[in-house]
Short mmCIF file of C-alpha atoms and ligand atoms in Angstrom, two decimals:
data_model
loop_
_atom_site.label_atom_id
_atom_site.label_comp_id
_atom_site.label_asym_id
_atom_site.label_seq_id
_atom_site.Cartn_x
_atom_site.Cartn_y
_atom_site.Cartn_z
CA MET A 1343 34.82 13.20 39.64
CA ASN A 1344 34.70 16.60 41.47
CA ASN A 1345 34.34 16.66 45.32
CA ALA A 1346 33.47 20.47 45.15
CA SER A 1347 30.07 21.53 46.76
CA ILE A 1348 26.50 22.12 45.13
CA GLY A 1349 25.24 25.70 46.03
CA VAL A 1350 21.48 25.78 46.50
CA PHE A 1351 19.58 28.91 47.64
CA ASP A 1352 16.14 30.34 48.24
CA SER A 1353 14.59 33.39 49.78
CA GLY A 1354 14.35 31.54 53.03
CA VAL A 1355 13.54 28.00 54.12
CA GLY A 1356 11.72 26.79 51.09
CA GLY A 1357 14.55 25.43 49.20
CA LEU A 1358 15.28 23.01 51.92
CA SER A 1359 12.32 21.04 50.45
CA VAL A 1360 14.68 20.88 47.38
CA LEU A 1361 17.59 20.21 49.30
CA ARG A 1362 15.98 17.07 50.93
CA GLU A 1363 15.49 15.73 47.36
CA ILE A 1364 19.11 16.61 46.28
CA ARG A 1365 20.49 14.71 49.39
CA GLN A 1366 18.41 11.73 48.68
CA ALA A 1367 19.30 11.60 44.91
CA LEU A 1368 22.78 12.54 45.38
CA PRO A 1369 24.21 11.23 48.77
CA ASP A 1370 27.81 11.80 47.90
CA GLU A 1371 27.69 15.45 47.05
CA SER A 1372 28.59 18.14 49.56
CA LEU A 1373 25.83 20.83 49.79
CA LEU A 1374 25.80 24.46 50.73
CA TYR A 1375 22.45 26.08 51.44
CA VAL A 1376 21.76 30.10 51.60
CA ALA A 1377 18.38 31.20 53.14
CA ASP A 1378 17.94 34.84 52.02
CA SER A 1379 15.53 35.12 55.15
CA GLY A 1380 16.38 38.85 55.85
CA HIS A 1381 14.84 39.53 52.35
CA VAL A 1382 11.97 37.04 52.18
CA PRO A 1383 9.33 37.12 50.86
CA TYR A 1384 10.62 37.55 47.07
CA GLY A 1385 7.22 37.02 45.68
CA GLU A 1386 6.20 40.77 46.46
CA LYS A 1387 9.69 42.01 45.32
CA SER A 1388 10.51 43.84 41.94
CA PRO A 1389 12.22 41.35 39.58
CA GLU A 1390 15.28 43.85 39.68
CA GLN A 1391 15.34 43.65 43.45
CA ILE A 1392 15.38 39.66 43.03
CA ARG A 1393 17.97 39.76 40.40
CA GLU A 1394 20.32 41.70 42.78
CA ARG A 1395 20.06 39.57 45.63
CA SER A 1396 20.33 36.33 43.27
CA ARG A 1397 23.35 38.05 41.95
CA ALA A 1398 25.06 38.31 45.29
CA ILE A 1399 24.12 34.99 46.61
CA ALA A 1400 25.47 33.37 43.64
CA ARG A 1401 28.89 35.17 43.89
CA PHE A 1402 29.06 34.27 47.62
CA LEU A 1403 28.38 30.59 46.76
CA VAL A 1404 30.75 30.45 43.81
CA GLY A 1405 33.10 32.12 46.04
CA GLN A 1406 32.73 29.13 48.58
CA GLY A 1407 33.95 26.85 45.68
CA ALA A 1408 30.46 25.72 44.35
CA LYS A 1409 30.89 23.55 41.18
CA ALA A 1410 26.95 24.08 40.32
CA LEU A 1411 23.99 26.17 41.62
CA VAL A 1412 20.39 25.37 41.99
CA VAL A 1413 18.01 28.16 42.25
CA ALA A 1414 15.62 26.37 44.72
CA CYS A 1415 12.99 29.10 44.26
CA ASN A 1416 10.45 29.54 41.37
CA THR A 1417 10.24 33.51 41.91
CA ALA A 1418 14.15 33.90 41.68
CA THR A 1419 14.27 31.43 38.85
CA ALA A 1420 11.67 33.52 36.88
CA ALA A 1421 13.40 36.74 37.79
CA ALA A 1422 16.99 35.95 37.67
CA VAL A 1423 18.26 32.43 36.13
CA ALA A 1424 18.90 33.79 32.70
CA ASP A 1425 21.09 36.43 34.08
CA LEU A 1426 23.11 33.93 36.45
CA ARG A 1427 23.43 31.79 33.35
CA GLU A 1428 25.06 34.61 31.43
CA LEU A 1429 27.40 35.45 34.44
CA TYR A 1430 28.66 32.01 35.24
CA ALA A 1431 29.56 28.80 33.07
CA LEU A 1432 28.70 26.54 35.84
CA PRO A 1433 25.52 24.15 35.60
CA ILE A 1434 22.75 26.36 36.99
CA ILE A 1435 19.62 24.45 37.56
CA GLY A 1436 16.30 26.35 37.96
CA MET A 1437 12.73 25.53 38.97
CA GLU A 1438 9.48 26.17 37.16
CA PRO A 1439 5.69 25.34 38.15
CA ALA A 1440 5.22 21.94 37.12
CA VAL A 1441 2.65 22.83 34.24
CA LYS A 1442 3.43 19.89 31.90
CA PRO A 1443 3.20 17.19 34.16
CA ALA A 1444 -0.08 18.58 35.47
CA ALA A 1445 -1.39 18.99 32.24
CA GLN A 1446 -0.82 15.39 31.27
CA ALA A 1447 -2.29 14.12 34.67
CA THR A 1448 -5.61 16.14 35.01
CA ARG A 1449 -8.76 14.09 34.15
CA SER A 1450 -11.03 17.51 34.61
CA GLY A 1451 -9.00 19.49 32.29
CA VAL A 1452 -8.51 22.16 34.66
CA VAL A 1453 -5.34 22.77 36.67
CA GLY A 1454 -4.72 25.14 39.63
CA VAL A 1455 -1.27 26.66 40.02
CA LEU A 1456 -0.43 28.13 43.77
CA ALA A 1457 2.53 30.31 43.48
CA THR A 1458 3.84 33.84 44.43
CA THR A 1459 2.63 37.00 42.61
CA GLY A 1460 6.07 37.43 41.20
CA THR A 1461 6.16 33.91 39.72
CA LEU A 1462 2.60 34.18 38.26
CA GLN A 1463 3.32 37.63 36.84
CA SER A 1464 6.39 36.54 35.19
CA ALA A 1465 7.07 36.60 31.39
CA ARG A 1466 9.00 32.87 32.11
CA PHE A 1467 5.58 31.65 33.43
CA ALA A 1468 3.65 33.05 30.47
CA ALA A 1469 6.10 31.16 28.31
CA LEU A 1470 5.61 28.03 30.15
CA LEU A 1471 1.79 28.21 29.73
CA ASP A 1472 2.20 28.70 26.10
CA ARG A 1473 4.49 25.66 25.68
CA PHE A 1474 2.81 23.13 28.04
CA ALA A 1475 -0.83 24.06 28.88
CA GLY A 1476 -2.23 22.88 25.34
CA SER A 1477 -6.09 22.56 25.60
CA VAL A 1478 -5.87 22.35 29.56
CA THR A 1479 -7.56 25.38 31.52
CA VAL A 1480 -4.97 26.87 33.92
CA ILE A 1481 -6.26 28.78 36.85
CA THR A 1482 -3.58 30.58 38.85
CA GLN A 1483 -3.81 31.51 42.59
CA PRO A 1484 -1.24 33.96 44.21
CA CYS A 1485 -0.90 32.99 47.80
CA PRO A 1486 0.48 36.09 49.94
CA GLY A 1487 1.04 34.93 53.49
CA LEU A 1488 1.82 31.68 53.34
CA VAL A 1489 5.46 31.84 53.02
CA GLU A 1490 5.70 34.37 55.97
CA TYR A 1491 3.98 31.71 58.21
CA ILE A 1492 6.05 28.75 56.75
CA GLU A 1493 9.27 30.93 57.55
CA GLN A 1494 8.20 31.09 61.00
CA GLY A 1495 7.91 27.24 61.43
CA GLU A 1496 4.11 27.76 61.42
CA LEU A 1497 2.96 24.56 59.18
CA GLU A 1498 -0.32 23.62 60.89
CA SER A 1499 -2.07 26.71 62.63
CA ALA A 1500 -5.63 27.73 62.53
CA ARG A 1501 -4.87 30.96 60.42
CA MET A 1502 -2.93 28.76 57.68
CA ARG A 1503 -5.92 26.48 57.38
CA THR A 1504 -8.16 29.57 56.72
CA LEU A 1505 -5.74 31.25 54.31
CA LEU A 1506 -5.47 27.57 52.42
CA GLN A 1507 -9.33 27.41 52.36
CA ARG A 1508 -9.56 30.92 51.04
CA TYR A 1509 -6.89 30.35 48.13
CA THR A 1510 -8.23 26.71 47.19
CA GLU A 1511 -11.93 27.57 47.00
CA PRO A 1512 -11.97 29.28 43.85
CA LEU A 1513 -9.88 26.45 42.36
CA LEU A 1514 -12.33 23.95 43.36
CA ILE A 1515 -15.17 25.65 42.23
CA ALA A 1516 -13.60 25.83 38.70
CA GLY A 1517 -12.96 22.16 38.59
CA CYS A 1518 -9.31 21.73 39.46
CA ASP A 1519 -8.39 18.19 40.07
CA THR A 1520 -4.63 18.91 40.08
CA LEU A 1521 -2.83 21.42 41.85
CA ILE A 1522 0.60 22.62 41.29
CA LEU A 1523 2.68 23.79 44.20
CA GLY A 1524 4.56 26.43 42.46
CA CYS A 1525 6.55 27.73 45.28
CA THR A 1526 9.32 25.60 47.12
CA HIS A 1527 8.01 26.63 50.56
CA TYR A 1528 4.60 24.82 49.87
CA PRO A 1529 5.76 21.21 50.02
CA PHE A 1530 6.12 21.80 53.76
CA ILE A 1531 2.21 22.54 54.07
CA ARG A 1532 1.29 19.43 51.91
CA PRO A 1533 -0.44 17.71 54.90
CA MET A 1534 -2.47 20.80 55.81
CA LEU A 1535 -3.33 21.58 52.26
CA GLN A 1536 -4.51 17.94 51.49
CA SER A 1537 -6.77 18.16 54.56
CA VAL A 1538 -8.75 21.02 53.12
CA LEU A 1539 -8.89 19.39 49.54
CA PRO A 1540 -11.18 16.66 48.53
CA PRO A 1541 -9.40 13.32 48.51
CA ASP A 1542 -9.27 13.02 44.68
CA VAL A 1543 -7.24 16.42 44.13
CA THR A 1544 -3.62 15.56 43.26
CA LEU A 1545 -0.84 17.93 44.40
CA ILE A 1546 2.40 18.17 42.08
CA ASP A 1547 5.38 19.75 43.04
CA THR A 1548 8.98 19.84 41.28
CA GLY A 1549 11.63 19.11 44.04
CA ALA A 1550 12.45 15.61 42.94
CA ALA A 1551 12.44 16.57 39.03
CA VAL A 1552 14.98 19.20 39.99
CA ALA A 1553 17.28 16.73 41.90
CA ARG A 1554 17.01 14.40 38.90
CA GLN A 1555 17.91 17.11 36.50
CA LEU A 1556 20.90 18.31 38.50
CA GLN A 1557 22.03 14.51 38.72
CA GLN A 1558 21.78 14.36 34.87
CA ARG A 1559 23.83 17.55 34.38
CA LEU A 1560 26.44 16.54 36.80
CA ILE A 1561 26.81 13.12 35.01
CA GLY A 1562 26.79 14.68 31.74
CA SER A 1563 29.60 17.02 32.80
CA ALA A 1564 31.62 14.17 34.53
CA MET A 1565 31.18 16.29 37.65
CA THR A 1566 29.86 14.02 39.97
CA ALA A 1567 31.42 13.75 43.47
CA ALA A 1568 33.14 10.48 44.82
CA GLY A 1569 32.07 11.27 48.32
CA PRO A 1570 32.00 11.11 51.12
CA ALA A 1571 29.93 14.13 51.32
CA GLN A 1572 30.74 17.05 54.15
CA ALA A 1573 28.12 18.04 56.39
CA CYS A 1574 25.96 20.79 54.91
CA ARG A 1575 26.93 24.20 55.40
CA PHE A 1576 23.98 26.70 56.04
CA TRP A 1577 23.90 30.56 55.81
CA SER A 1578 21.13 32.75 56.53
CA SER A 1579 20.77 36.68 55.92
CA GLY A 1580 17.89 36.91 58.70
CA ASP A 1581 18.59 35.31 62.12
CA PRO A 1582 20.72 32.48 61.87
CA GLN A 1583 19.13 30.95 65.19
CA ALA A 1584 15.57 31.01 63.53
CA LEU A 1585 17.03 28.65 60.73
CA ARG A 1586 18.69 26.65 63.13
CA ARG A 1587 15.52 26.27 65.17
CA VAL A 1588 13.61 24.88 62.16
CA LEU A 1589 16.21 22.65 60.67
CA PRO A 1590 15.42 19.31 62.67
CA VAL A 1591 11.61 19.84 61.15
CA LEU A 1592 12.26 21.06 57.67
CA TRP A 1593 15.77 19.29 56.99
CA ASN A 1594 15.43 16.25 59.38
CA ALA A 1595 18.86 16.98 60.96
CA GLN A 1596 20.57 19.73 63.09
CA GLY A 1597 23.07 21.97 61.49
CA GLU A 1598 25.20 25.01 62.10
CA VAL A 1599 24.04 27.96 60.60
CA GLU A 1600 26.08 31.06 59.90
CA LEU A 1601 24.94 34.49 59.43
CA LEU A 1602 25.37 35.44 55.63
CA PRO A 1603 27.84 38.36 55.40
CA PHE A 1604 25.72 40.69 53.13
N1 DGL B 2061 10.16 29.82 47.53
C1 DGL B 2061 10.19 30.63 46.74
C2 DGL B 2061 9.45 30.03 45.45
O1 DGL B 2061 9.62 28.84 45.19
C3 DGL B 2061 9.59 32.07 46.90
C4 DGL B 2061 8.95 32.42 48.18
C5 DGL B 2061 9.04 34.02 48.58
O2 DGL B 2061 9.99 34.46 49.08
O3 DGL B 2061 8.04 34.61 48.21
O4 DGL B 2061 8.89 30.76 45.00
#
């Protein structure tokens, strides 16, 4: 048993969609969350810039006593998870667009991936396609703008709908029946996304799978907590009040947010 915390981070509020799954799967674990909202979006940054931020945040979370890290961001995983695993011997769980389950689920043989430019351009994503796409056609769609709206707590606006229609139209024309939410911000706009899609299009995200993977790693390393969990601690490198305001919607609870000191 190990009652130290699990450190989770993202470029902003997106990782809260993963944090919710972790809370549900592992209710006895204490959680630390860093939103790098002062540097969002990661999707348009260079891999080196993302690695630098990821290293600094990982160092901070380990300094806070984290026993394991979850990179709750597809873009940061693509750029930095290998680097973090070289630096720390802790369990480090990353996230990737769910190409394998989508390739198994599609009936039309055409799968769409909504993700950031950074994720879609990464060597890690190319390797994922090589391994799991098989005979399925995978069509990628970078989605600049979505993350910025979601960061502002804007989940259902008219301009969000317009952007979603623009991004999904080419995928539908190509015959996609399965869409991968390849960015941890996107589960928060699932209802709006579903409303611009035909009812037979399936959306797939990876939050729950990541929580299960974390659980298996903790059990395998005899590192699970006995509980009870402490209240989740939050930090933001942007405006802590902005994160505090969206927590009741995105995390289903209030929380205190501190300013990330770097
Ligand atoms: N939430 C992030 C992801 O899963 C990235 C969003 C961004 O900062 O561009 O890719």
